[in-house]
Structures are given as structure tokens and as C-alpha cells.
JSON list of C-alpha atoms and ligand atoms in Angstrom, two decimals:
[
{"chain": "A", "resi": 1, "resn": "MET", "atom": "CA", "xyz": [-64.44, 8.51, 114.75]},
{"chain": "A", "resi": 2, "resn": "SER", "atom": "CA", "xyz": [-67.52, 10.75, 114.72]},
{"chain": "A", "resi": 3, "resn": "ILE", "atom": "CA", "xyz": [-70.69, 9.86, 112.85]},
{"chain": "A", "resi": 4, "resn": "ALA", "atom": "CA", "xyz": [-70.13, 12.81, 110.51]},
{"chain": "A", "resi": 5, "resn": "ARG", "atom": "CA", "xyz": [-66.60, 11.64, 109.66]},
{"chain": "A", "resi": 6, "resn": "GLN", "atom": "CA", "xyz": [-67.72, 8.07, 109.06]},
{"chain": "A", "resi": 7, "resn": "LEU", "atom": "CA", "xyz": [-70.51, 9.21, 106.76]},
{"chain": "A", "resi": 8, "resn": "LEU", "atom": "CA", "xyz": [-68.09, 11.35, 104.78]},
{"chain": "A", "resi": 9, "resn": "GLU", "atom": "CA", "xyz": [-65.61, 8.48, 104.44]},
{"chain": "A", "resi": 10, "resn": "ILE", "atom": "CA", "xyz": [-68.30, 6.15, 103.14]},
{"chain": "A", "resi": 11, "resn": "LYS", "atom": "CA", "xyz": [-69.80, 8.77, 100.82]},
{"chain": "A", "resi": 12, "resn": "ASN", "atom": "CA", "xyz": [-66.38, 9.33, 99.28]},
{"chain": "A", "resi": 13, "resn": "LYS", "atom": "CA", "xyz": [-66.30, 5.67, 98.28]},
{"chain": "A", "resi": 14, "resn": "LEU", "atom": "CA", "xyz": [-69.83, 5.57, 96.84]},
{"chain": "A", "resi": 15, "resn": "PRO", "atom": "CA", "xyz": [-70.59, 6.35, 93.21]},
{"chain": "A", "resi": 16, "resn": "ALA", "atom": "CA", "xyz": [-73.18, 9.14, 92.92]},
{"chain": "A", "resi": 17, "resn": "THR", "atom": "CA", "xyz": [-75.71, 6.59, 91.67]},
{"chain": "A", "resi": 18, "resn": "VAL", "atom": "CA", "xyz": [-75.65, 4.56, 94.89]},
{"chain": "A", "resi": 19, "resn": "THR", "atom": "CA", "xyz": [-78.03, 5.51, 97.71]},
{"chain": "A", "resi": 20, "resn": "LEU", "atom": "CA", "xyz": [-76.67, 5.25, 101.23]},
{"chain": "A", "resi": 21, "resn": "VAL", "atom": "CA", "xyz": [-79.21, 4.07, 103.80]},
{"chain": "A", "resi": 22, "resn": "ALA", "atom": "CA", "xyz": [-77.87, 4.64, 107.31]},
{"chain": "A", "resi": 23, "resn": "VAL", "atom": "CA", "xyz": [-79.14, 1.73, 109.39]},
{"chain": "A", "resi": 24, "resn": "SER", "atom": "CA", "xyz": [-80.04, 3.23, 112.76]},
{"chain": "A", "resi": 25, "resn": "LYS", "atom": "CA", "xyz": [-81.75, 0.31, 114.50]},
{"chain": "A", "resi": 26, "resn": "THR", "atom": "CA", "xyz": [-81.14, 0.30, 118.26]},
{"chain": "A", "resi": 27, "resn": "LYS", "atom": "CA", "xyz": [-79.48, 3.73, 118.00]},
{"chain": "A", "resi": 28, "resn": "ALA", "atom": "CA", "xyz": [-80.78, 6.79, 119.84]},
{"chain": "A", "resi": 29, "resn": "PRO", "atom": "CA", "xyz": [-82.59, 9.61, 118.00]},
{"chain": "A", "resi": 30, "resn": "ALA", "atom": "CA", "xyz": [-79.79, 12.00, 119.00]},
{"chain": "A", "resi": 31, "resn": "LEU", "atom": "CA", "xyz": [-77.35, 9.97, 116.90]},
{"chain": "A", "resi": 32, "resn": "ILE", "atom": "CA", "xyz": [-79.72, 10.02, 113.94]},
{"chain": "A", "resi": 33, "resn": "LEU", "atom": "CA", "xyz": [-79.87, 13.81, 114.29]},
{"chain": "A", "resi": 34, "resn": "GLU", "atom": "CA", "xyz": [-76.08, 13.95, 114.11]},
{"chain": "A", "resi": 35, "resn": "ALA", "atom": "CA", "xyz": [-76.20, 12.20, 110.76]},
{"chain": "A", "resi": 36, "resn": "HIS", "atom": "CA", "xyz": [-79.12, 14.33, 109.63]},
{"chain": "A", "resi": 37, "resn": "ALA", "atom": "CA", "xyz": [-77.17, 17.48, 110.45]},
{"chain": "A", "resi": 38, "resn": "VAL", "atom": "CA", "xyz": [-74.54, 16.58, 107.85]},
{"chain": "A", "resi": 39, "resn": "GLY", "atom": "CA", "xyz": [-77.12, 15.88, 105.17]},
{"chain": "A", "resi": 40, "resn": "GLN", "atom": "CA", "xyz": [-77.99, 12.21, 105.60]},
{"chain": "A", "resi": 41, "resn": "ARG", "atom": "CA", "xyz": [-81.68, 11.69, 104.71]},
{"chain": "A", "resi": 42, "resn": "HIS", "atom": "CA", "xyz": [-82.14, 7.94, 104.19]},
{"chain": "A", "resi": 43, "resn": "PHE", "atom": "CA", "xyz": [-82.37, 5.84, 107.36]},
{"chain": "A", "resi": 44, "resn": "GLY", "atom": "CA", "xyz": [-83.18, 2.16, 107.80]},
{"chain": "A", "resi": 45, "resn": "GLU", "atom": "CA", "xyz": [-84.94, 0.44, 110.70]},
{"chain": "A", "resi": 46, "resn": "ASN", "atom": "CA", "xyz": [-85.80, -3.21, 111.43]},
{"chain": "A", "resi": 47, "resn": "TYR", "atom": "CA", "xyz": [-88.50, -3.02, 114.08]},
{"chain": "A", "resi": 48, "resn": "VAL", "atom": "CA", "xyz": [-91.93, -1.48, 113.53]},
{"chain": "A", "resi": 49, "resn": "GLN", "atom": "CA", "xyz": [-92.42, -0.01, 117.00]},
{"chain": "A", "resi": 50, "resn": "GLU", "atom": "CA", "xyz": [-88.95, 1.51, 117.06]},
{"chain": "A", "resi": 51, "resn": "LEU", "atom": "CA", "xyz": [-89.46, 3.00, 113.62]},
{"chain": "A", "resi": 52, "resn": "VAL", "atom": "CA", "xyz": [-92.83, 4.49, 114.54]},
{"chain": "A", "resi": 53, "resn": "ASP", "atom": "CA", "xyz": [-91.41, 6.04, 117.71]},
{"chain": "A", "resi": 54, "resn": "LYS", "atom": "CA", "xyz": [-88.45, 7.57, 115.90]},
{"chain": "A", "resi": 55, "resn": "GLN", "atom": "CA", "xyz": [-90.45, 8.84, 112.95]},
{"chain": "A", "resi": 56, "resn": "ALA", "atom": "CA", "xyz": [-92.73, 10.74, 115.31]},
{"chain": "A", "resi": 57, "resn": "GLN", "atom": "CA", "xyz": [-89.89, 12.67, 116.91]},
{"chain": "A", "resi": 58, "resn": "LEU", "atom": "CA", "xyz": [-87.40, 13.17, 114.08]},
{"chain": "A", "resi": 59, "resn": "PRO", "atom": "CA", "xyz": [-87.41, 15.59, 111.11]},
{"chain": "A", "resi": 60, "resn": "ALA", "atom": "CA", "xyz": [-90.15, 15.05, 108.54]},
{"chain": "A", "resi": 61, "resn": "ASP", "atom": "CA", "xyz": [-87.73, 15.17, 105.60]},
{"chain": "A", "resi": 62, "resn": "ILE", "atom": "CA", "xyz": [-86.23, 11.78, 106.52]},
{"chain": "A", "resi": 63, "resn": "HIS", "atom": "CA", "xyz": [-86.86, 8.92, 104.09]},
{"chain": "A", "resi": 64, "resn": "TRP", "atom": "CA", "xyz": [-87.53, 5.89, 106.32]},
{"chain": "A", "resi": 65, "resn": "HIS", "atom": "CA", "xyz": [-86.65, 2.46, 104.93]},
{"chain": "A", "resi": 66, "resn": "PHE", "atom": "CA", "xyz": [-88.09, -0.62, 106.57]},
{"chain": "A", "resi": 67, "resn": "ILE", "atom": "CA", "xyz": [-85.42, -3.32, 106.22]},
{"chain": "A", "resi": 68, "resn": "GLY", "atom": "CA", "xyz": [-86.60, -5.91, 108.74]},
{"chain": "A", "resi": 69, "resn": "HIS", "atom": "CA", "xyz": [-88.99, -8.82, 108.54]},
{"chain": "A", "resi": 70, "resn": "LEU", "atom": "CA", "xyz": [-92.46, -7.31, 108.25]},
{"chain": "A", "resi": 71, "resn": "GLN", "atom": "CA", "xyz": [-95.54, -8.96, 109.73]},
{"chain": "A", "resi": 72, "resn": "SER", "atom": "CA", "xyz": [-98.76, -8.20, 107.89]},
{"chain": "A", "resi": 73, "resn": "ASN", "atom": "CA", "xyz": [-100.62, -7.09, 111.02]},
{"chain": "A", "resi": 74, "resn": "LYS", "atom": "CA", "xyz": [-98.06, -4.32, 111.59]},
{"chain": "A", "resi": 75, "resn": "ILE", "atom": "CA", "xyz": [-98.04, -2.74, 108.13]},
{"chain": "A", "resi": 76, "resn": "LYS", "atom": "CA", "xyz": [-100.73, -0.28, 109.16]},
{"chain": "A", "resi": 77, "resn": "TYR", "atom": "CA", "xyz": [-98.38, 1.46, 111.59]},
{"chain": "A", "resi": 78, "resn": "ILE", "atom": "CA", "xyz": [-95.75, 2.34, 108.97]},
{"chain": "A", "resi": 79, "resn": "ALA", "atom": "CA", "xyz": [-98.00, 2.72, 105.90]},
{"chain": "A", "resi": 80, "resn": "PRO", "atom": "CA", "xyz": [-98.63, 6.45, 106.49]},
{"chain": "A", "resi": 81, "resn": "PHE", "atom": "CA", "xyz": [-94.98, 7.40, 106.03]},
{"chain": "A", "resi": 82, "resn": "VAL", "atom": "CA", "xyz": [-92.62, 4.55, 105.02]},
{"chain": "A", "resi": 83, "resn": "TYR", "atom": "CA", "xyz": [-90.47, 5.37, 101.98]},
{"chain": "A", "resi": 84, "resn": "LEU", "atom": "CA", "xyz": [-89.37, 1.89, 100.86]},
{"chain": "A", "resi": 85, "resn": "ILE", "atom": "CA", "xyz": [-90.10, -1.59, 102.25]},
{"chain": "A", "resi": 86, "resn": "HIS", "atom": "CA", "xyz": [-87.13, -3.87, 101.50]},
{"chain": "A", "resi": 87, "resn": "GLY", "atom": "CA", "xyz": [-88.02, -7.28, 102.85]},
{"chain": "A", "resi": 88, "resn": "VAL", "atom": "CA", "xyz": [-91.18, -8.35, 101.04]},
{"chain": "A", "resi": 89, "resn": "ASP", "atom": "CA", "xyz": [-91.28, -12.12, 100.70]},
{"chain": "A", "resi": 90, "resn": "SER", "atom": "CA", "xyz": [-94.84, -13.04, 99.72]},
{"chain": "A", "resi": 91, "resn": "LEU", "atom": "CA", "xyz": [-97.72, -12.01, 97.51]},
{"chain": "A", "resi": 92, "resn": "LYS", "atom": "CA", "xyz": [-99.92, -11.94, 100.59]},
{"chain": "A", "resi": 93, "resn": "LEU", "atom": "CA", "xyz": [-97.71, -9.29, 102.16]},
{"chain": "A", "resi": 94, "resn": "LEU", "atom": "CA", "xyz": [-97.82, -7.22, 98.95]},
{"chain": "A", "resi": 95, "resn": "GLN", "atom": "CA", "xyz": [-101.61, -7.39, 98.98]},
{"chain": "A", "resi": 96, "resn": "GLU", "atom": "CA", "xyz": [-101.74, -6.21, 102.58]},
{"chain": "A", "resi": 97, "resn": "ILE", "atom": "CA", "xyz": [-99.26, -3.38, 101.91]},
{"chain": "A", "resi": 98, "resn": "ASN", "atom": "CA", "xyz": [-101.44, -2.39, 98.96]},
{"chain": "A", "resi": 99, "resn": "LYS", "atom": "CA", "xyz": [-104.53, -2.30, 101.18]},
{"chain": "A", "resi": 100, "resn": "GLN", "atom": "CA", "xyz": [-102.87, -0.18, 103.86]},
{"chain": "A", "resi": 101, "resn": "ALA", "atom": "CA", "xyz": [-101.31, 2.14, 101.28]},
{"chain": "A", "resi": 102, "resn": "ALA", "atom": "CA", "xyz": [-104.75, 2.68, 99.71]},
{"chain": "A", "resi": 103, "resn": "LYS", "atom": "CA", "xyz": [-106.17, 3.62, 103.10]},
{"chain": "A", "resi": 104, "resn": "ASN", "atom": "CA", "xyz": [-103.50, 6.29, 103.35]},
{"chain": "A", "resi": 105, "resn": "GLY", "atom": "CA", "xyz": [-103.91, 7.49, 99.77]},
{"chain": "A", "resi": 106, "resn": "ARG", "atom": "CA", "xyz": [-100.34, 6.44, 98.99]},
{"chain": "A", "resi": 107, "resn": "VAL", "atom": "CA", "xyz": [-98.33, 4.30, 96.60]},
{"chain": "A", "resi": 108, "resn": "ILE", "atom": "CA", "xyz": [-95.67, 2.40, 98.55]},
{"chain": "A", "resi": 109, "resn": "ASP", "atom": "CA", "xyz": [-92.47, 1.23, 96.88]},
{"chain": "A", "resi": 110, "resn": "CYS", "atom": "CA", "xyz": [-91.38, -2.32, 97.76]},
{"chain": "A", "resi": 111, "resn": "LEU", "atom": "CA", "xyz": [-88.46, -4.62, 97.11]},
{"chain": "A", "resi": 112, "resn": "LEU", "atom": "CA", "xyz": [-88.72, -8.39, 96.95]},
{"chain": "A", "resi": 113, "resn": "GLN", "atom": "CA", "xyz": [-86.22, -10.03, 99.25]},
{"chain": "A", "resi": 114, "resn": "VAL", "atom": "CA", "xyz": [-84.38, -12.80, 97.47]},
{"chain": "A", "resi": 115, "resn": "TYR", "atom": "CA", "xyz": [-82.42, -15.49, 99.24]},
{"chain": "A", "resi": 116, "resn": "ILE", "atom": "CA", "xyz": [-78.89, -15.46, 97.83]},
{"chain": "A", "resi": 117, "resn": "ALA", "atom": "CA", "xyz": [-76.76, -16.64, 100.77]},
{"chain": "A", "resi": 118, "resn": "GLN", "atom": "CA", "xyz": [-75.67, -20.17, 101.51]},
{"chain": "A", "resi": 119, "resn": "GLU", "atom": "CA", "xyz": [-76.77, -19.85, 105.13]},
{"chain": "A", "resi": 120, "resn": "GLU", "atom": "CA", "xyz": [-80.04, -21.37, 106.20]},
{"chain": "A", "resi": 121, "resn": "THR", "atom": "CA", "xyz": [-81.18, -18.58, 108.48]},
{"chain": "A", "resi": 122, "resn": "LYS", "atom": "CA", "xyz": [-81.80, -15.72, 106.06]},
{"chain": "A", "resi": 123, "resn": "PHE", "atom": "CA", "xyz": [-85.33, -14.82, 105.02]},
{"chain": "A", "resi": 124, "resn": "GLY", "atom": "CA", "xyz": [-86.35, -14.42, 101.44]},
{"chain": "A", "resi": 125, "resn": "LEU", "atom": "CA", "xyz": [-87.70, -15.87, 98.23]},
{"chain": "A", "resi": 126, "resn": "SER", "atom": "CA", "xyz": [-85.96, -18.16, 95.79]},
{"chain": "A", "resi": 127, "resn": "PHE", "atom": "CA", "xyz": [-85.35, -16.72, 92.32]},
{"chain": "A", "resi": 128, "resn": "GLU", "atom": "CA", "xyz": [-88.20, -18.88, 91.05]},
{"chain": "A", "resi": 129, "resn": "GLU", "atom": "CA", "xyz": [-90.62, -17.61, 93.69]},
{"chain": "A", "resi": 130, "resn": "ALA", "atom": "CA", "xyz": [-89.65, -13.98, 93.09]},
{"chain": "A", "resi": 131, "resn": "GLU", "atom": "CA", "xyz": [-90.17, -14.38, 89.37]},
{"chain": "A", "resi": 132, "resn": "ALA", "atom": "CA", "xyz": [-93.51, -16.10, 89.92]},
{"chain": "A", "resi": 133, "resn": "ILE", "atom": "CA", "xyz": [-94.72, -13.12, 91.95]},
{"chain": "A", "resi": 134, "resn": "LEU", "atom": "CA", "xyz": [-93.55, -10.67, 89.29]},
{"chain": "A", "resi": 135, "resn": "GLN", "atom": "CA", "xyz": [-95.13, -12.61, 86.43]},
{"chain": "A", "resi": 136, "resn": "SER", "atom": "CA", "xyz": [-98.43, -13.28, 88.16]},
{"chain": "A", "resi": 137, "resn": "PRO", "atom": "CA", "xyz": [-101.27, -10.96, 87.16]},
{"chain": "A", "resi": 138, "resn": "SER", "atom": "CA", "xyz": [-101.83, -9.83, 90.72]},
{"chain": "A", "resi": 139, "resn": "PRO", "atom": "CA", "xyz": [-99.06, -7.25, 91.33]},
{"chain": "A", "resi": 140, "resn": "ALA", "atom": "CA", "xyz": [-100.05, -5.22, 88.28]},
{"chain": "A", "resi": 141, "resn": "SER", "atom": "CA", "xyz": [-103.56, -4.92, 89.68]},
{"chain": "A", "resi": 142, "resn": "LEU", "atom": "CA", "xyz": [-102.28, -3.62, 93.01]},
{"chain": "A", "resi": 143, "resn": "GLU", "atom": "CA", "xyz": [-102.40, 0.09, 92.30]},
{"chain": "A", "resi": 144, "resn": "HIS", "atom": "CA", "xyz": [-100.99, 1.21, 95.64]},
{"chain": "A", "resi": 145, "resn": "ILE", "atom": "CA", "xyz": [-97.69, -0.63, 95.51]},
{"chain": "A", "resi": 146, "resn": "ARG", "atom": "CA", "xyz": [-94.80, -0.66, 93.07]},
{"chain": "A", "resi": 147, "resn": "ILE", "atom": "CA", "xyz": [-92.18, -3.41, 93.03]},
{"chain": "A", "resi": 148, "resn": "ARG", "atom": "CA", "xyz": [-89.00, -1.44, 92.46]},
{"chain": "A", "resi": 149, "resn": "GLY", "atom": "CA", "xyz": [-86.33, -4.14, 92.66]},
{"chain": "A", "resi": 150, "resn": "PHE", "atom": "CA", "xyz": [-84.69, -6.64, 94.94]},
{"chain": "A", "resi": 151, "resn": "MET", "atom": "CA", "xyz": [-83.00, -6.87, 98.30]},
{"chain": "A", "resi": 152, "resn": "GLY", "atom": "CA", "xyz": [-80.44, -9.48, 99.22]},
{"chain": "A", "resi": 153, "resn": "MET", "atom": "CA", "xyz": [-77.97, -10.43, 101.93]},
{"chain": "A", "resi": 154, "resn": "ALA", "atom": "CA", "xyz": [-74.78, -12.29, 101.11]},
{"chain": "A", "resi": 155, "resn": "SER", "atom": "CA", "xyz": [-73.29, -15.03, 103.26]},
{"chain": "A", "resi": 156, "resn": "ASN", "atom": "CA", "xyz": [-71.39, -13.77, 106.26]},
{"chain": "A", "resi": 157, "resn": "THR", "atom": "CA", "xyz": [-68.02, -15.08, 105.14]},
{"chain": "A", "resi": 158, "resn": "ALA", "atom": "CA", "xyz": [-64.48, -13.85, 104.49]},
{"chain": "A", "resi": 159, "resn": "ASN", "atom": "CA", "xyz": [-64.63, -15.61, 101.13]},
{"chain": "A", "resi": 160, "resn": "THR", "atom": "CA", "xyz": [-65.04, -12.55, 98.91]},
{"chain": "A", "resi": 161, "resn": "ALA", "atom": "CA", "xyz": [-65.41, -14.65, 95.76]},
{"chain": "A", "resi": 162, "resn": "GLN", "atom": "CA", "xyz": [-68.46, -16.30, 97.34]},
{"chain": "A", "resi": 163, "resn": "VAL", "atom": "CA", "xyz": [-69.97, -12.94, 98.34]},
{"chain": "A", "resi": 164, "resn": "GLU", "atom": "CA", "xyz": [-69.33, -11.59, 94.86]},
{"chain": "A", "resi": 165, "resn": "LYS", "atom": "CA", "xyz": [-70.98, -14.60, 93.27]},
{"chain": "A", "resi": 166, "resn": "GLU", "atom": "CA", "xyz": [-74.07, -14.15, 95.43]},
{"chain": "A", "resi": 167, "resn": "PHE", "atom": "CA", "xyz": [-74.46, -10.44, 94.67]},
{"chain": "A", "resi": 168, "resn": "LEU", "atom": "CA", "xyz": [-73.91, -11.02, 90.96]},
{"chain": "A", "resi": 169, "resn": "SER", "atom": "CA", "xyz": [-76.55, -13.75, 90.92]},
{"chain": "A", "resi": 170, "resn": "LEU", "atom": "CA", "xyz": [-79.13, -11.17, 91.99]},
{"chain": "A", "resi": 171, "resn": "LYS", "atom": "CA", "xyz": [-77.90, -8.59, 89.50]},
{"chain": "A", "resi": 172, "resn": "THR", "atom": "CA", "xyz": [-78.04, -11.12, 86.65]},
{"chain": "A", "resi": 173, "resn": "PHE", "atom": "CA", "xyz": [-81.55, -12.12, 87.68]},
{"chain": "A", "resi": 174, "resn": "ARG", "atom": "CA", "xyz": [-82.71, -8.49, 87.73]},
{"chain": "A", "resi": 175, "resn": "ASP", "atom": "CA", "xyz": [-81.00, -7.66, 84.43]},
{"chain": "A", "resi": 176, "resn": "ARG", "atom": "CA", "xyz": [-82.87, -10.49, 82.72]},
{"chain": "A", "resi": 177, "resn": "LEU", "atom": "CA", "xyz": [-86.24, -9.21, 83.99]},
{"chain": "A", "resi": 178, "resn": "LEU", "atom": "CA", "xyz": [-85.59, -5.50, 83.45]},
{"chain": "A", "resi": 179, "resn": "PRO", "atom": "CA", "xyz": [-86.69, -5.27, 79.78]},
{"chain": "A", "resi": 180, "resn": "ASP", "atom": "CA", "xyz": [-90.18, -6.46, 80.76]},
{"chain": "A", "resi": 181, "resn": "HIS", "atom": "CA", "xyz": [-90.20, -4.77, 84.18]},
{"chain": "A", "resi": 182, "resn": "PRO", "atom": "CA", "xyz": [-88.55, -1.36, 83.81]},
{"chain": "A", "resi": 183, "resn": "LEU", "atom": "CA", "xyz": [-89.43, -0.32, 87.36]},
{"chain": "A", "resi": 184, "resn": "LEU", "atom": "CA", "xyz": [-86.97, -2.83, 88.80]},
{"chain": "A", "resi": 185, "resn": "GLU", "atom": "CA", "xyz": [-84.24, -0.22, 89.14]},
{"chain": "A", "resi": 186, "resn": "ILE", "atom": "CA", "xyz": [-83.19, -0.85, 92.73]},
{"chain": "A", "resi": 187, "resn": "LEU", "atom": "CA", "xyz": [-80.67, -3.44, 93.86]},
{"chain": "A", "resi": 188, "resn": "SER", "atom": "CA", "xyz": [-80.40, -3.27, 97.65]},
{"chain": "A", "resi": 189, "resn": "TYR", "atom": "CA", "xyz": [-77.32, -5.13, 98.80]},
{"chain": "A", "resi": 190, "resn": "GLY", "atom": "CA", "xyz": [-74.18, -4.33, 100.74]},
{"chain": "A", "resi": 191, "resn": "MET", "atom": "CA", "xyz": [-73.74, -3.79, 104.48]},
{"chain": "A", "resi": 192, "resn": "SER", "atom": "CA", "xyz": [-70.81, -2.65, 106.66]},
{"chain": "A", "resi": 193, "resn": "GLY", "atom": "CA", "xyz": [-68.81, -5.80, 106.01]},
{"chain": "A", "resi": 194, "resn": "ASP", "atom": "CA", "xyz": [-69.30, -6.14, 102.28]},
{"chain": "A", "resi": 195, "resn": "TYR", "atom": "CA", "xyz": [-70.48, -2.88, 100.71]},
{"chain": "A", "resi": 196, "resn": "PRO", "atom": "CA", "xyz": [-67.37, -2.26, 98.55]},
{"chain": "A", "resi": 197, "resn": "ILE", "atom": "CA", "xyz": [-67.92, -5.66, 96.92]},
{"chain": "A", "resi": 198, "resn": "ALA", "atom": "CA", "xyz": [-71.64, -4.93, 96.59]},
{"chain": "A", "resi": 199, "resn": "ILE", "atom": "CA", "xyz": [-70.94, -1.68, 94.74]},
{"chain": "A", "resi": 200, "resn": "ALA", "atom": "CA", "xyz": [-68.54, -3.44, 92.38]},
{"chain": "A", "resi": 201, "resn": "CYS", "atom": "CA", "xyz": [-71.35, -5.94, 91.76]},
{"chain": "A", "resi": 202, "resn": "GLY", "atom": "CA", "xyz": [-73.93, -3.35, 90.74]},
{"chain": "A", "resi": 203, "resn": "SER", "atom": "CA", "xyz": [-75.66, -2.43, 94.00]},
{"chain": "A", "resi": 204, "resn": "THR", "atom": "CA", "xyz": [-77.71, 0.78, 93.77]},
{"chain": "A", "resi": 205, "resn": "LEU", "atom": "CA", "xyz": [-78.44, 1.00, 97.49]},
{"chain": "A", "resi": 206, "resn": "VAL", "atom": "CA", "xyz": [-76.26, 0.01, 100.43]},
{"chain": "A", "resi": 207, "resn": "ARG", "atom": "CA", "xyz": [-77.55, -0.44, 103.99]},
{"chain": "A", "resi": 208, "resn": "ILE", "atom": "CA", "xyz": [-74.80, 0.49, 106.43]},
{"chain": "A", "resi": 209, "resn": "GLY", "atom": "CA", "xyz": [-75.20, 0.49, 110.20]},
{"chain": "A", "resi": 210, "resn": "SER", "atom": "CA", "xyz": [-72.29, -0.32, 112.48]},
{"chain": "A", "resi": 211, "resn": "THR", "atom": "CA", "xyz": [-69.63, 1.42, 110.37]},
{"chain": "A", "resi": 212, "resn": "ILE", "atom": "CA", "xyz": [-71.57, 4.68, 110.80]},
{"chain": "A", "resi": 213, "resn": "PHE", "atom": "CA", "xyz": [-73.02, 4.39, 114.30]},
{"chain": "A", "resi": 214, "resn": "GLY", "atom": "CA", "xyz": [-70.68, 1.92, 115.99]},
{"chain": "A", "resi": 215, "resn": "THR", "atom": "CA", "xyz": [-71.44, -1.64, 117.06]},
{"chain": "A", "resi": 216, "resn": "ARG", "atom": "CA", "xyz": [-74.93, -2.30, 118.35]},
{"chain": "A", "resi": 217, "resn": "SER", "atom": "CA", "xyz": [-75.41, -2.96, 122.05]},
{"chain": "A", "resi": 218, "resn": "TYR", "atom": "CA", "xyz": [-78.03, -5.64, 121.54]},
{"chain": "A", "resi": 219, "resn": "PRO", "atom": "CA", "xyz": [-78.29, -8.13, 118.71]},
{"chain": "A", "resi": 220, "resn": "GLN", "atom": "CA", "xyz": [-80.56, -7.75, 115.69]},
{"chain": "B", "resi": 301, "resn": "PLP", "atom": "C1", "xyz": [-78.71, -4.46, 110.59]},
{"chain": "B", "resi": 301, "resn": "PLP", "atom": "C2", "xyz": [-78.87, -4.57, 109.12]},
{"chain": "B", "resi": 301, "resn": "PLP", "atom": "C3", "xyz": [-78.00, -3.90, 108.24]},
{"chain": "B", "resi": 301, "resn": "PLP", "atom": "C4", "xyz": [-76.79, -3.12, 108.70]},
{"chain": "B", "resi": 301, "resn": "PLP", "atom": "O1", "xyz": [-75.79, -4.00, 109.13]},
{"chain": "B", "resi": 301, "resn": "PLP", "atom": "P1", "xyz": [-74.31, -3.48, 109.51]},
{"chain": "B", "resi": 301, "resn": "PLP", "atom": "O2", "xyz": [-73.49, -4.71, 109.43]},
{"chain": "B", "resi": 301, "resn": "PLP", "atom": "O3", "xyz": [-74.39, -2.90, 110.87]},
{"chain": "B", "resi": 301, "resn": "PLP", "atom": "O4", "xyz": [-73.92, -2.47, 108.48]},
{"chain": "B", "resi": 301, "resn": "PLP", "atom": "C5", "xyz": [-78.27, -3.98, 106.89]},
{"chain": "B", "resi": 301, "resn": "PLP", "atom": "N1", "xyz": [-79.32, -4.68, 106.41]},
{"chain": "B", "resi": 301, "resn": "PLP", "atom": "C6", "xyz": [-80.15, -5.35, 107.22]},
{"chain": "B", "resi": 301, "resn": "PLP", "atom": "C7", "xyz": [-81.28, -6.10, 106.63]},
{"chain": "B", "resi": 301, "resn": "PLP", "atom": "C8", "xyz": [-79.96, -5.32, 108.60]},
{"chain": "B", "resi": 301, "resn": "PLP", "atom": "O5", "xyz": [-80.80, -6.01, 109.39]}
]
């Protein structure tokens, strides 16, 4: 099926309140343009160099999401344009994003990545660590970043009850913090394999790659 058809099929299943980020890592700019031509504006990338290369040659109205694991020495390359950084997992990284955003005269929106899966390999903070960052005085003093919510990845399992439980744990966590932290509006969870469950569990942003662009030719 064409990229345009796949996008339409997914859009038809998404409530209007859910943002679709088309994950284009490893995919050629021409394919991103195909999606852009039918109105897709949010794209997600995992690698800094690839993102920088693509941003330079693709339309300026694209909102670029960085969804990979970000190293602090590379923030400077994406700080001039990045729309939302999903995978923040330390206060140190927030401080460095703040510094680079200030240099560019910007305020950069960030999500804290929280570890919700049972698997050992996923990056992210525990709920306790995420809350400690939010409650510490430091983030409020960082005027060039805003923590807008949380990103999570569920276990890669056919056990839908497990996946549901993991997504809901993040939603419950956010809901408890929201009264004191009204900016925490974004819940970034749901990928090709589990986005319908994610939406049912309160996701406000899904990150979908292979269902739109086809399977990737080299691993993430
Ligand atoms: C690659 C990737 C996705 C997209 O995965 P698909 O299964 O291809 O939809 C979403 N989120 C993150 C963090 C990724 O690295």
C-alpha cells in the first residue's frame, strides 16, 4: 500500500486530539516528501546526523521530533530547529538542552522518558526519578526548556493486558502530577505494533514508522 493510503488509514483511526508522528528513521527524503504531500507535518528521527541532514533538505514547515537516545554533546546540532525532544532521561541533559536552546534564542519542549516495560534494554527513568526531576527546583529555573509530558515504550509482547497495564501506569502517574504541573499535557506512547491500545490508554501522541513507510532495512 502507498504511504498516502497508510497515513489515511491510520488517521481514520486516530481521535482528533492525538498527534501522529511519522517515524522516518532510515527512510529516504523522497518518502518523507510523499507523506508531506498529503499533509503530514510531524516526523520523528532517532539519529542526530540523519536528522540534521534531512532537516536541511526538506520543507521548513516540518515539525521534527527527536525520539532517539540523545547525547549531550550532540544537542547543539538539533537545537536550532527541533520541535520536541522525547527521550530526556536526566537533569544534566535538560540543563544542556536549556543552554543550547538559549544560544539559539529558543524554548525547547521536552518529554521525560519513563521506563514502563518489563524488558531490561529500554532507556528511561523510573517513576521516582522522573518525579524527583519535576519536583526539584532546577527545571523551573531553566527558562529555555519546558517539560511537556512523558514518553514511554511498552514491552514488545503479544500480551495486550500487559501492554495496557504499562501504558496506563504512565497515564496514572501523569494524571497525579497534572494539577501541580499543568504543562504535562503530552503522553507519547504507541508505535506500529501497539498504537490502538495506546490510544485507548490515553496517548496524545503516537510514533508510527514501519506501518507507514514499510519495514526498515537496517535495525534501529
Ligand atoms: C523506531 C521507533 C518508533 C517507530 O517504530 P515502528 O514499530 O516502526 O512504528 C517509535 N518510537 C521510537 C522511540 C522508535 O525508536
